[in-house]
Tab-separated table of C-alpha atoms in Angstrom:
chain	number	residue	atom	x	y	z
K	25	MET	CA	14.304	42.713	11.408
K	26	THR	CA	12.180	43.343	14.718
K	27	GLN	CA	8.944	44.034	14.792
K	28	TYR	CA	6.905	44.955	18.225
K	29	ALA	CA	3.813	43.456	20.012
K	30	ALA	CA	1.009	43.874	22.510
K	31	LEU	CA	0.368	41.490	24.728
K	32	ALA	CA	-2.943	42.644	26.039
K	33	TRP	CA	-4.479	41.387	29.463
K	34	ARG	CA	-7.259	41.807	31.941
K	35	GLY	CA	-8.528	41.334	35.005
K	36	SER	CA	-6.663	41.915	38.571
K	37	GLY	CA	-7.292	41.650	42.243
K	38	GLY	CA	-8.712	38.174	42.609
K	39	SER	CA	-10.012	37.628	39.427
K	40	ALA	CA	-8.085	35.526	36.603
K	41	VAL	CA	-6.146	37.168	33.729
K	42	GLU	CA	-7.589	36.693	30.327
K	43	ILE	CA	-5.380	37.415	27.882
K	44	LEU	CA	-6.623	38.510	23.925
K	45	LEU	CA	-5.660	36.656	21.060
K	46	ILE	CA	-6.478	38.027	17.446
K	47	THR	CA	-6.753	35.873	14.510
K	48	SER	CA	-4.781	36.675	11.664
K	49	ARG	CA	-6.157	38.146	8.641
K	50	GLU	CA	-4.782	36.333	6.062
K	51	THR	CA	-3.975	32.831	7.552
K	52	ARG	CA	-7.042	32.872	10.073
K	53	ARG	CA	-3.852	32.551	13.147
K	54	TRP	CA	-4.215	33.387	17.094
K	55	VAL	CA	-1.694	35.739	17.569
K	56	ILE	CA	-1.091	38.797	19.729
K	57	PRO	CA	-1.361	42.395	17.175
K	58	LYS	CA	1.937	43.290	16.533
K	59	GLY	CA	3.358	44.863	13.247
K	60	TRP	CA	6.784	46.724	12.493
K	61	PRO	CA	7.949	50.003	13.679
K	62	ILE	CA	6.164	53.586	13.420
K	63	LYS	CA	8.206	56.549	12.476
K	64	GLY	CA	8.052	58.709	15.968
K	65	LEU	CA	6.491	56.223	17.969
K	66	LYS	CA	8.886	54.630	20.713
K	67	PRO	CA	8.489	50.706	20.373
K	68	HIS	CA	5.875	50.336	22.933
K	69	GLN	CA	4.075	53.194	22.023
K	70	ALA	CA	3.909	51.537	18.396
K	71	ALA	CA	2.737	48.379	20.411
K	72	ALA	CA	-0.054	50.214	21.710
K	73	ARG	CA	-0.856	51.648	18.638
K	74	GLU	CA	-0.623	47.720	16.798
K	75	ALA	CA	-3.294	46.788	19.049
K	76	TRP	CA	-5.729	49.645	18.656
K	77	GLU	CA	-5.832	49.193	14.758
K	78	GLU	CA	-6.027	45.147	15.612
K	79	ALA	CA	-7.868	45.052	18.506
K	80	GLY	CA	-9.226	47.787	19.799
K	81	VAL	CA	-8.010	47.827	22.665
K	82	GLU	CA	-6.215	51.237	25.211
K	83	GLY	CA	-5.257	51.038	27.756
K	84	ARG	CA	-2.137	50.901	30.534
K	85	LEU	CA	0.793	50.365	28.901
K	86	GLY	CA	4.441	48.829	29.582
K	87	ALA	CA	6.949	50.987	28.519
K	88	ARG	CA	9.933	47.951	29.048
K	89	LYS	CA	8.978	44.558	27.377
K	90	ILE	CA	8.654	41.797	28.771
K	91	GLY	CA	9.853	39.384	26.010
K	92	SER	CA	10.110	38.485	23.040
K	93	TYR	CA	10.551	35.668	20.261
K	94	ASP	CA	11.009	34.687	16.110
K	95	TYR	CA	8.962	34.135	13.732
K	96	GLU	CA	9.593	33.933	10.058
K	97	LYS	CA	6.875	35.839	8.174
K	98	ARG	CA	5.315	34.859	4.912
K	99	LEU	CA	6.012	38.168	2.363
K	100	SER	CA	4.158	39.187	-0.760
K	101	ALA	CA	6.331	37.022	-2.649
K	102	GLY	CA	6.084	33.913	-0.890
K	103	GLN	CA	9.751	33.892	0.801
K	104	LEU	CA	9.726	34.058	4.118
K	105	GLN	CA	11.802	36.205	5.816
K	106	PRO	CA	13.398	35.895	9.791
K	107	VAL	CA	10.859	38.480	12.116
K	108	ARG	CA	11.892	38.766	15.906
K	109	VAL	CA	8.829	40.266	17.913
K	110	GLU	CA	8.986	42.760	21.072
K	111	VAL	CA	6.816	42.001	23.476
K	112	TYR	CA	5.058	45.521	25.509
K	113	PRO	CA	2.267	44.273	28.282
K	114	LEU	CA	-0.806	46.107	27.999
K	115	GLN	CA	-3.056	45.872	30.460
K	116	VAL	CA	-7.069	46.825	28.328
K	117	LEU	CA	-9.114	49.724	30.102
K	118	LEU	CA	-11.489	50.280	26.854
K	119	THR	CA	-12.583	47.932	24.223
K	120	HIS	CA	-14.163	48.988	21.607
K	121	GLN	CA	-16.895	47.550	19.122
K	122	GLU	CA	-15.597	49.251	16.142
K	123	TRP	CA	-11.564	49.746	15.363
K	124	PRO	CA	-9.407	50.106	11.980
K	125	GLU	CA	-9.197	46.203	11.534
K	126	ALA	CA	-12.237	44.981	13.007
K	127	HIS	CA	-14.446	43.607	10.303
K	128	GLN	CA	-10.749	41.938	9.508
K	129	ARG	CA	-9.724	39.741	12.574
K	130	GLU	CA	-11.447	38.253	14.897
K	131	ARG	CA	-10.907	38.462	18.912
K	132	LEU	CA	-10.952	36.049	21.767
K	133	TRP	CA	-10.563	36.732	25.276
K	134	THR	CA	-9.243	33.257	26.561
K	135	SER	CA	-6.953	32.137	30.244
K	136	ALA	CA	-3.328	31.936	29.645
K	137	THR	CA	-2.248	28.514	29.621
K	138	ASP	CA	-5.465	28.497	26.455
K	139	ALA	CA	-3.874	31.494	24.992
K	140	ALA	CA	-0.288	28.489	24.736
K	141	SER	CA	-2.492	26.341	23.676
K	142	ARG	CA	-3.701	28.521	21.113
K	143	VAL	CA	-0.557	29.942	19.430
K	144	GLU	CA	1.863	28.366	17.089
K	145	GLU	CA	5.200	30.064	17.672
K	146	PRO	CA	6.807	28.342	20.544
K	147	GLY	CA	9.022	31.212	22.211
K	148	LEU	CA	5.728	33.270	22.294
K	149	LYS	CA	3.950	30.432	23.977
K	150	ARG	CA	6.313	30.586	26.464
K	151	LEU	CA	5.802	34.144	27.081
K	152	LEU	CA	1.960	33.688	27.531
K	153	ALA	CA	1.760	30.661	29.398
K	154	ALA	CA	4.492	32.595	31.817
K	155	PHE	CA	2.866	35.679	31.343
K	156	PRO	CA	0.770	35.906	34.785
K	157	GLY	CA	3.034	35.089	37.689
K	158	ARG	CA	4.913	38.147	35.738
K	159	ILE	CA	2.229	40.791	36.731
K	160	LEU	CA	0.571	39.073	39.942
């Protein structure tokens, strides 16, 4: 199974790059916005939709994935489902104060190094730690 995620970031031109993390709804772990395919949307467009719904951000979206990582999603019945997450870059240009899941999640802007230390998935840690070098 595949999900699509947005690696939302801001800053450039001499300022440090910051990464946006959000909390998951159930476990409150730090993650990036991600979700299942959406009928009628290309993978990068689905990632942008998740960024809006889960984090309240919009911006310049990259159509080419910057990497992927694997994790095990706990389904409602309790079983674990292996999931591959394809990650697309999203340069945040607009941050909303209200968004669909605003009352279910927290947002955190932080450095790539700190973001990598806060997430649990090893593949996502590597992707976050390497990200600033990919855009500068």
